Coordinates of C-alpha atoms in Angstrom, one line a residue:
M228 CA -138.7 -116.6 -37.6
K229 CA -135.4 -115.6 -39.3
R230 CA -134.0 -118.6 -41.2
L231 CA -130.4 -119.8 -41.4
S232 CA -128.9 -119.2 -44.8
T233 CA -127.1 -122.1 -46.3
G234 CA -124.7 -119.6 -47.9
L235 CA -126.0 -120.5 -51.3
A236 CA -128.7 -118.0 -52.4
D237 CA -130.2 -120.5 -55.0
L238 CA -130.4 -123.2 -52.4
D239 CA -132.1 -120.8 -50.0
L240 CA -134.6 -120.1 -52.8
I241 CA -135.3 -123.8 -53.2
L242 CA -135.7 -124.3 -49.5
G243 CA -138.2 -121.4 -49.2
G244 CA -135.8 -119.1 -47.4
G245 CA -133.2 -121.3 -45.7
L246 CA -133.2 -123.6 -42.7
E247 CA -135.3 -123.0 -39.7
P248 CA -133.4 -122.8 -36.3
G249 CA -134.2 -125.7 -34.2
S250 CA -135.2 -127.9 -37.1
V251 CA -134.0 -131.4 -38.0
V252 CA -133.1 -131.9 -41.7
V253 CA -132.0 -135.2 -43.3
L254 CA -129.5 -135.1 -46.2
A255 CA -130.1 -138.4 -48.0
G256 CA -128.3 -139.8 -51.0
P257 CA -125.9 -142.4 -52.3
P258 CA -122.1 -142.0 -52.2
G259 CA -120.7 -139.3 -54.4
T260 CA -123.8 -137.0 -54.4
G261 CA -122.3 -134.3 -52.2
K262 CA -123.8 -134.8 -48.8
T263 CA -120.7 -134.2 -46.8
I264 CA -119.5 -131.3 -49.0
L265 CA -122.8 -129.5 -48.7
A266 CA -122.9 -130.1 -44.9
Q267 CA -119.4 -128.8 -44.5
Q268 CA -120.1 -125.8 -46.7
I269 CA -123.0 -124.9 -44.5
C270 CA -120.8 -125.3 -41.4
F271 CA -117.9 -123.1 -42.7
T272 CA -120.3 -120.5 -44.0
N273 CA -122.3 -120.0 -40.8
A274 CA -119.9 -120.8 -38.0
T275 CA -118.6 -118.0 -35.7
A276 CA -116.5 -117.9 -32.6
E277 CA -119.7 -117.3 -30.5
H278 CA -121.8 -119.9 -32.3
K279 CA -119.6 -122.6 -33.8
A280 CA -120.6 -125.5 -36.0
V281 CA -120.1 -129.1 -34.8
F282 CA -119.4 -132.0 -37.1
Y283 CA -119.9 -135.4 -35.5
T284 CA -118.6 -138.5 -37.3
T285 CA -119.6 -142.0 -36.5
L286 CA -117.7 -144.7 -38.4
S287 CA -116.6 -142.6 -41.3
E288 CA -113.0 -141.7 -42.4
P289 CA -110.6 -140.2 -39.8
H290 CA -110.8 -136.4 -39.2
S291 CA -107.4 -135.8 -40.6
R292 CA -108.4 -137.2 -44.0
L293 CA -111.8 -135.5 -43.9
V294 CA -110.1 -132.1 -43.4
E295 CA -107.5 -132.9 -46.0
H296 CA -110.2 -133.5 -48.6
L297 CA -111.7 -130.1 -47.8
R298 CA -108.6 -128.1 -48.6
G299 CA -109.3 -127.9 -52.3
F300 CA -112.6 -126.1 -51.8
A301 CA -112.8 -122.3 -51.7
F302 CA -115.1 -122.3 -48.7
F303 CA -112.6 -124.1 -46.5
D304 CA -110.7 -122.1 -43.9
S305 CA -108.0 -124.0 -42.0
A306 CA -107.9 -121.3 -39.3
A307 CA -111.6 -122.0 -38.5
V308 CA -111.0 -125.7 -37.7
G309 CA -111.3 -125.9 -33.9
P310 CA -112.3 -122.3 -33.0
K311 CA -115.3 -122.2 -35.3
V312 CA -115.8 -125.6 -36.8
E313 CA -115.3 -128.5 -34.4
F314 CA -114.9 -132.1 -35.4
V315 CA -116.0 -134.7 -32.9
H316 CA -115.7 -138.5 -33.3
L317 CA -118.6 -140.5 -31.7
G318 CA -116.9 -143.9 -31.9
D319 CA -116.6 -144.4 -28.2
L320 CA -120.4 -143.6 -27.7
L321 CA -121.6 -146.1 -30.3
H322 CA -123.2 -148.8 -28.1
E323 CA -126.6 -150.6 -28.1
D324 CA -127.6 -147.9 -25.6
L325 CA -127.5 -144.7 -27.5
G326 CA -128.3 -142.6 -24.4
P327 CA -124.7 -141.3 -24.0
L328 CA -124.6 -140.3 -27.7
I329 CA -127.9 -138.4 -27.4
D330 CA -126.8 -136.7 -24.2
E331 CA -123.6 -135.5 -25.9
V332 CA -125.3 -134.0 -28.8
V333 CA -128.1 -132.4 -26.8
A334 CA -125.7 -131.0 -24.2
K335 CA -123.6 -129.5 -27.0
A336 CA -126.7 -127.9 -28.5
F337 CA -127.8 -126.2 -25.3
D338 CA -124.5 -125.5 -23.6
E339 CA -122.5 -124.1 -26.5
Q340 CA -125.5 -123.0 -28.8
P341 CA -123.8 -124.0 -32.1
V342 CA -125.5 -122.7 -35.2
V343 CA -125.5 -126.1 -36.8
V344 CA -124.7 -129.7 -35.7
V345 CA -124.1 -132.4 -38.3
I346 CA -124.1 -136.2 -37.7
D347 CA -122.4 -138.1 -40.4
S348 CA -123.8 -140.7 -40.8
T349 CA -127.0 -141.6 -38.9
K350 CA -127.8 -144.5 -41.2
M351 CA -125.0 -146.6 -39.7
L352 CA -126.8 -146.4 -36.3
Q353 CA -129.1 -149.1 -37.8
D354 CA -126.1 -151.5 -37.6
I355 CA -125.9 -151.0 -33.8
V356 CA -129.5 -150.4 -32.7
S357 CA -132.7 -151.3 -34.5
G358 CA -136.4 -151.4 -34.2
H359 CA -138.2 -149.7 -31.3
A360 CA -134.9 -148.8 -29.5
L361 CA -133.6 -146.8 -32.5
R362 CA -137.0 -145.1 -33.0
T363 CA -137.0 -144.1 -29.3
A364 CA -133.5 -142.8 -29.4
L365 CA -133.9 -140.7 -32.5
Y366 CA -137.2 -139.3 -31.1
K367 CA -135.4 -138.2 -27.9
L368 CA -132.6 -136.7 -29.9
T369 CA -134.8 -134.7 -32.4
S370 CA -137.4 -133.6 -29.9
R371 CA -134.8 -132.3 -27.4
V372 CA -132.7 -130.5 -30.1
A373 CA -135.9 -128.9 -31.4
H374 CA -136.1 -126.8 -28.2
S375 CA -132.7 -125.2 -29.1
R376 CA -131.9 -122.9 -32.0
T377 CA -129.5 -125.3 -33.5
V378 CA -130.1 -126.8 -36.9
L379 CA -129.4 -130.5 -36.8
L380 CA -128.3 -132.1 -40.1
L381 CA -128.5 -135.9 -40.3
L382 CA -126.5 -137.4 -43.2
G383 CA -127.1 -140.9 -44.5
E384 CA -126.7 -143.0 -47.7
Y385 CA -130.4 -143.7 -47.8
T386 CA -132.1 -145.1 -50.9
P387 CA -135.4 -143.6 -52.3
E388 CA -137.3 -146.6 -50.9
E389 CA -136.0 -146.0 -47.4
L390 CA -137.3 -142.4 -47.5
Q391 CA -140.8 -143.9 -47.3
A392 CA -140.2 -146.1 -44.3
K393 CA -137.3 -145.2 -42.0
V394 CA -138.0 -143.5 -38.7
E395 CA -135.5 -140.6 -39.4
F396 CA -137.8 -139.3 -42.2
S397 CA -141.0 -139.3 -40.1
L398 CA -139.3 -137.3 -37.4
A399 CA -137.5 -134.9 -39.6
D400 CA -138.7 -131.3 -40.3
G401 CA -137.0 -131.4 -43.7
I402 CA -135.7 -134.0 -46.1
I403 CA -133.3 -133.2 -48.9
Q404 CA -132.6 -136.0 -51.4
L405 CA -129.4 -135.9 -53.5
S406 CA -129.0 -138.1 -56.5
Y407 CA -126.5 -139.1 -59.2
Q408 CA -127.1 -140.3 -62.7
P409 CA -124.6 -141.2 -65.4
R410 CA -125.7 -139.2 -68.4
G411 CA -123.5 -138.5 -71.4
P412 CA -121.5 -136.5 -72.2
V413 CA -121.3 -135.5 -68.6
D414 CA -122.7 -137.1 -65.4
W415 CA -125.5 -135.4 -63.6
R416 CA -126.2 -134.7 -60.0
G417 CA -129.6 -133.5 -58.6
L418 CA -131.2 -132.2 -55.5
R419 CA -134.9 -132.5 -54.5
V420 CA -136.7 -131.2 -51.4
V421 CA -139.0 -134.0 -50.4
K422 CA -140.2 -132.3 -47.3
M423 CA -139.7 -128.9 -45.6
R424 CA -142.2 -128.0 -42.9
G425 CA -143.5 -124.5 -42.7
T426 CA -142.1 -123.4 -46.1
A427 CA -143.2 -123.1 -49.7
H428 CA -140.2 -124.9 -51.1
L429 CA -139.6 -125.4 -54.8
G430 CA -140.6 -128.7 -56.3
G431 CA -138.8 -130.7 -58.9
T432 CA -135.2 -132.0 -59.1
H433 CA -132.6 -129.2 -59.4
T434 CA -129.2 -129.5 -61.0
V435 CA -126.1 -129.8 -58.8
H436 CA -122.5 -129.1 -59.7
I437 CA -119.5 -129.8 -57.4
T438 CA -116.5 -127.6 -58.3
G439 CA -113.6 -126.0 -56.6
D440 CA -116.1 -123.5 -55.2
G441 CA -117.9 -126.3 -53.5
F442 CA -121.5 -127.3 -53.8
R443 CA -123.6 -125.4 -56.3
V444 CA -127.3 -125.9 -57.0
Y445 CA -129.3 -124.4 -59.9
P446 CA -133.1 -124.2 -59.4
R447 CA -135.4 -125.8 -61.9
V448 CA -136.8 -122.7 -63.7
E449 CA -140.3 -124.3 -64.1
S450 CA -140.7 -124.4 -60.3
F451 CA -140.9 -120.7 -59.7
V452 CA -141.6 -118.6 -62.8
R453 CA -144.9 -116.8 -62.5
D454 CA -147.6 -117.0 -65.3
D455 CA -149.0 -113.5 -64.7
T456 CA -146.4 -111.6 -66.7
A457 CA -147.6 -108.1 -67.5
P458 CA -147.3 -107.0 -71.2
G459 CA -144.5 -104.6 -72.0
D460 CA -145.1 -101.0 -72.9
G461 CA -144.2 -99.7 -76.4
R462 CA -141.9 -101.2 -79.1
I463 CA -138.2 -101.6 -79.5
R464 CA -136.2 -101.5 -82.7
S465 CA -134.9 -104.8 -84.0
G466 CA -131.7 -103.3 -85.6
I467 CA -132.5 -105.1 -88.8
I468 CA -132.9 -102.5 -91.6
G469 CA -136.4 -102.8 -93.1
L470 CA -137.8 -105.3 -90.6
D471 CA -139.4 -102.8 -88.2
A472 CA -141.5 -101.5 -91.1
L473 CA -143.1 -105.0 -91.4
T474 CA -143.9 -105.2 -87.7
G475 CA -145.8 -102.0 -87.1
G476 CA -142.8 -100.0 -86.0
G477 CA -140.8 -102.6 -84.1
I478 CA -141.1 -105.5 -81.7
P479 CA -143.4 -105.1 -78.7
R480 CA -141.2 -104.6 -75.6
G481 CA -140.9 -107.6 -73.4
D482 CA -141.8 -110.1 -76.2
A483 CA -140.1 -113.4 -77.0
T484 CA -139.1 -113.5 -80.7
L485 CA -138.0 -116.5 -82.7
M486 CA -135.8 -116.1 -85.8
L487 CA -136.1 -119.2 -88.0
G488 CA -133.8 -120.2 -90.9
P489 CA -131.4 -122.7 -92.3
S490 CA -127.7 -122.8 -91.7
G491 CA -125.9 -119.8 -93.1
A492 CA -129.1 -117.7 -93.7
G493 CA -128.1 -115.0 -91.3
K494 CA -129.7 -115.9 -88.0
S495 CA -126.5 -115.3 -85.9
I496 CA -126.0 -112.0 -87.7
S497 CA -129.6 -111.0 -86.9
C498 CA -128.6 -111.5 -83.2
L499 CA -125.7 -109.0 -83.7
N500 CA -128.2 -106.6 -85.3
F501 CA -130.5 -106.9 -82.3
L502 CA -127.8 -106.4 -79.8
A503 CA -126.1 -103.6 -81.6
E504 CA -129.3 -101.6 -81.7
G505 CA -129.8 -102.2 -77.9
L506 CA -126.2 -101.0 -77.2
A507 CA -126.7 -97.9 -79.4
Q508 CA -129.8 -97.1 -77.3
G509 CA -127.7 -97.4 -74.0
E510 CA -129.3 -100.7 -73.0
R511 CA -127.5 -103.6 -71.2
C512 CA -127.6 -106.9 -73.2
L513 CA -126.9 -110.6 -72.7
Y514 CA -125.8 -112.9 -75.5
I515 CA -125.9 -116.7 -74.8
T516 CA -124.0 -118.7 -77.5
F517 CA -123.3 -122.3 -77.9
Q518 CA -120.9 -122.1 -80.9
G519 CA -118.8 -119.0 -81.3
T520 CA -116.7 -117.8 -78.4
A521 CA -117.0 -114.3 -77.0
D522 CA -113.9 -113.1 -78.8
Q523 CA -115.1 -114.7 -82.1
L524 CA -118.5 -112.9 -81.9
T525 CA -116.8 -109.7 -80.9
A526 CA -114.6 -109.9 -84.0
M527 CA -117.6 -110.8 -86.2
A528 CA -119.5 -107.7 -84.9
G529 CA -116.4 -105.6 -85.7
T530 CA -116.7 -106.5 -89.4
F531 CA -120.1 -104.7 -89.4
G532 CA -118.7 -101.7 -87.5
W533 CA -120.1 -102.6 -84.0
D534 CA -117.7 -102.2 -81.1
F535 CA -118.7 -105.0 -78.9
A536 CA -115.3 -105.0 -77.2
A537 CA -115.9 -101.6 -75.6
A538 CA -119.4 -102.7 -74.6
R539 CA -118.0 -105.8 -72.9
A540 CA -115.3 -103.8 -71.1
S541 CA -118.0 -101.5 -69.6
D542 CA -120.2 -104.5 -68.7
Q543 CA -122.9 -103.1 -71.0
L544 CA -122.7 -106.4 -72.9
L545 CA -122.1 -109.9 -71.5
I546 CA -121.4 -112.7 -73.9
S547 CA -121.7 -116.1 -72.2
H548 CA -120.2 -118.9 -74.3
V549 CA -121.5 -122.3 -73.2
P550 CA -119.7 -125.2 -74.9
M551 CA -122.2 -127.9 -76.1
G552 CA -120.5 -130.5 -73.9
S553 CA -121.2 -128.6 -70.7
L554 CA -124.6 -127.2 -71.6
D555 CA -127.1 -127.7 -68.8
L556 CA -130.6 -126.3 -68.9
D557 CA -130.8 -125.2 -65.3
V558 CA -127.3 -123.7 -65.3
L559 CA -128.3 -121.7 -68.4
A560 CA -131.5 -120.5 -66.7
A561 CA -129.5 -119.4 -63.7
V562 CA -127.0 -117.4 -65.8
I563 CA -129.9 -115.5 -67.4
R564 CA -131.8 -115.1 -64.1
H565 CA -128.9 -113.6 -62.2
R566 CA -128.0 -111.2 -65.1
L567 CA -131.6 -110.0 -65.0
A568 CA -131.8 -109.7 -61.2
D569 CA -131.0 -106.0 -60.9
G570 CA -133.5 -105.0 -63.7
T571 CA -130.9 -103.3 -65.9
T572 CA -130.6 -105.9 -68.7
T573 CA -133.2 -105.4 -71.3
R574 CA -132.2 -107.6 -74.2
V575 CA -131.4 -111.3 -74.1
V576 CA -130.2 -113.4 -77.1
I577 CA -130.0 -117.2 -77.2
D578 CA -128.3 -118.7 -80.3
S579 CA -129.6 -121.3 -80.9
L580 CA -132.7 -123.2 -79.9
A581 CA -131.7 -126.4 -81.7
E582 CA -128.6 -126.8 -79.6
M583 CA -130.5 -126.3 -76.4
A584 CA -133.0 -128.9 -77.4
Y585 CA -130.5 -131.5 -78.5
A586 CA -128.3 -131.0 -75.4
A587 CA -131.2 -131.1 -73.0
R588 CA -131.6 -134.9 -73.1
E589 CA -135.0 -134.2 -71.6
A590 CA -137.4 -134.0 -74.6
D591 CA -140.5 -134.3 -72.5
R592 CA -139.4 -131.5 -70.2
F593 CA -138.2 -129.1 -72.9
P594 CA -141.4 -127.3 -73.9
A595 CA -142.2 -126.5 -70.3
Y596 CA -138.7 -125.4 -69.7
L597 CA -138.6 -123.1 -72.7
R598 CA -141.9 -121.6 -71.7
S599 CA -140.6 -120.9 -68.2
L600 CA -137.3 -119.5 -69.5
A601 CA -139.1 -117.1 -71.8
G602 CA -141.3 -116.1 -68.9
T603 CA -138.2 -115.4 -66.7
V604 CA -136.9 -113.0 -69.3
C605 CA -140.2 -111.3 -70.1
S606 CA -141.3 -111.0 -66.4
A607 CA -138.0 -109.1 -65.8
G608 CA -139.1 -106.5 -68.5
A609 CA -136.5 -107.7 -71.0
S610 CA -137.0 -108.7 -74.6
L611 CA -135.9 -112.2 -75.8
W612 CA -134.4 -113.0 -79.3
V613 CA -133.9 -116.7 -80.0
T614 CA -132.7 -118.4 -83.2
G615 CA -134.1 -121.7 -84.5
E616 CA -132.6 -124.0 -87.1
T617 CA -134.6 -125.3 -90.1
T618 CA -133.5 -127.7 -92.8
T619 CA -132.2 -126.0 -96.0
F620 CA -135.5 -126.7 -97.9
G621 CA -137.7 -128.0 -95.2
P622 CA -139.3 -127.5 -91.8
M623 CA -137.9 -127.5 -88.3
A624 CA -136.7 -131.0 -87.3
D625 CA -137.6 -132.7 -84.1
P626 CA -137.6 -131.9 -81.3
L627 CA -138.3 -128.3 -82.3
V628 CA -141.6 -129.0 -84.1
G629 CA -144.5 -127.5 -82.3
L630 CA -142.5 -125.0 -80.2
M631 CA -143.4 -121.8 -82.2
F632 CA -146.5 -121.3 -80.0
L633 CA -144.2 -120.5 -77.1
F634 CA -143.0 -117.3 -78.8
H635 CA -144.9 -114.0 -79.3
N636 CA -143.3 -113.3 -82.7
V637 CA -141.8 -115.6 -85.4
V638 CA -139.7 -114.3 -88.2
Q639 CA -138.3 -116.6 -90.9
I640 CA -135.5 -116.4 -93.5
R641 CA -135.6 -118.9 -96.4
Y642 CA -133.3 -119.5 -99.3
I643 CA -134.7 -118.9 -102.8
E644 CA -133.6 -119.5 -106.4
H645 CA -133.3 -116.1 -107.9
C646 CA -132.6 -116.8 -111.6
S647 CA -129.1 -118.1 -111.6
E648 CA -128.3 -117.1 -108.0
T649 CA -129.2 -118.3 -104.5
G650 CA -130.9 -115.5 -102.6
R651 CA -132.8 -115.1 -99.3
A652 CA -136.3 -114.1 -98.5
L653 CA -137.7 -112.9 -95.2
S654 CA -141.3 -113.0 -93.9
V655 CA -143.0 -112.3 -90.6
L656 CA -145.0 -115.5 -89.8
K657 CA -146.5 -114.4 -86.5
M658 CA -146.9 -111.4 -84.1
R659 CA -149.2 -112.2 -81.2
G660 CA -151.7 -109.4 -80.6
S661 CA -150.2 -107.1 -83.3
R662 CA -150.6 -106.4 -87.0
H663 CA -147.8 -107.3 -89.3
D664 CA -147.0 -107.5 -93.0
N665 CA -147.7 -110.9 -94.5
G666 CA -145.5 -110.5 -97.6
M667 CA -142.3 -112.2 -98.5
Y668 CA -139.4 -109.7 -98.9
A669 CA -135.9 -109.9 -100.4
C670 CA -133.3 -110.3 -97.7
D671 CA -129.5 -110.0 -97.8
I672 CA -126.4 -109.7 -95.6
T673 CA -124.7 -106.4 -96.2
G674 CA -122.3 -104.2 -94.4
S675 CA -125.1 -103.3 -92.0
G676 CA -125.9 -106.9 -91.2
V677 CA -129.2 -108.5 -92.2
T678 CA -131.1 -106.1 -94.4
V679 CA -134.7 -106.4 -95.7
G680 CA -135.3 -105.2 -99.2
D681 CA -138.3 -105.0 -101.6
R682 CA -141.3 -107.2 -101.6
L683 CA -141.0 -110.2 -103.9
Q684 CA -144.1 -110.0 -106.1
Q685 CA -143.4 -113.1 -108.3
L686 CA -142.8 -115.7 -105.5
T687 CA -145.1 -118.6 -105.0
G688 CA -145.1 -121.8 -103.0
L689 CA -144.8 -119.8 -99.8
L690 CA -146.5 -122.4 -97.6
G691 CA -144.7 -125.3 -99.2
W692 CA -141.3 -126.6 -98.2
S693 CA -139.8 -126.9 -101.7
A694 CA -137.1 -124.5 -103.0
L695 CA -138.7 -121.1 -103.8
R696 CA -138.0 -119.7 -107.3
N697 CA -138.2 -116.0 -108.2
C698 CA -137.5 -115.5 -111.9
P699 CA -138.8 -112.4 -113.7
H700 CA -140.3 -112.8 -117.2
T701 CA -137.9 -113.0 -120.1
P702 CA -138.7 -113.4 -123.8
G703 CA -139.4 -117.0 -124.7
H704 CA -140.0 -118.1 -121.1
D705 CA -143.3 -118.9 -119.3
D706 CA -143.9 -116.0 -116.9
T707 CA -145.8 -118.2 -114.4
P708 CA -144.1 -118.0 -110.9
T709 CA -143.2 -121.5 -109.8
A710 CA -142.0 -123.5 -106.8
I711 CA -139.9 -126.6 -107.3

């Protein structure tokens, strides 16, 4: 059966394809979670002159105020009010006998064949009718509307506990629970499909934003990413001079690579190297950054001779700057997923992992999320490059410890004491299923970006976390390599 689209592709994905005609769906949640906005958006998206949407109100605000509150949303069309979206107040039909109310809704469903009918709110009916009478009335309503092709949406400020006991939920074909949590630095709204008959809906609680565009939902990436990602074919160049020689000719296509290093070591510049190489090969690229803006990164690339401005103008490169205060894991995954949807983007950079982890505020969830995010990129045939922060002379700090197993490849830059100067050293720690050089190599930032030089023969303490020292033998000095 062809399903009714909500007008939100990501919500349709969560619902398993949309709403089934003739179904009864409950939208439950406390005040401020977006029930009315979502229902209105579905109405205005689907209503036509032939098959309108009907919005019934019980004891809610007057229709004039309801419509006035909708004017700020992009989906609202004032010309559609009346001809396509009809508002009906049920106040005169609210008696202990709900028969007239049921007859009104059922008659409207069959006589006018609206695409969707909303009752806002059904919970207040408990104040008028209770017990067996309410159960009987709701059964008559839902069973009779089920024989039409109208989607019936029942809105109510139900608590999670009421979802387990109220009659509305046993009779409904679908239950969508909306929630709200104060969570610094920004509050958080969520959507969870508790029940949706006949569909393989996505589990978990998905992030919701309410903006001038209306109700937006971002699917929880762990809910739908497949585990059977096929390995990529061949290798790609990293763009970092000297690195590909250490990795057997480049990075395996479709791999997830982690570039580790302390602040200032060159991780972000390595991202520019990776993207510049892709752009030079005619590939489309995506750069997710949490610090530098798109213009700042474009200017930085220009100092190395890379014209990111032209690539952005032609849509060959998209730089998405996500300020830390508004970073949300599900929104980030949605940006990446939509960019990959047409199969033309082949390189994705995220700078950096530490900021994602600290902003997540969901430490228990983060490993599964990161695994699914990497799977999203790799299953689309793209290659992922992620930076990770370490301390200046120490390991990764929590909550990043233990996440390296999620990446196919791990490359590390470390500071070293090189006689009287501070230098850099690079090594390939890991390449899953592929040979790589195990040595430590001199590394520098030049006019070509990050550049790998000669092997450091006199460096020791590679597996420790003290400062590495590389000092050639000089007369009068002990020539034993040391680590301090």
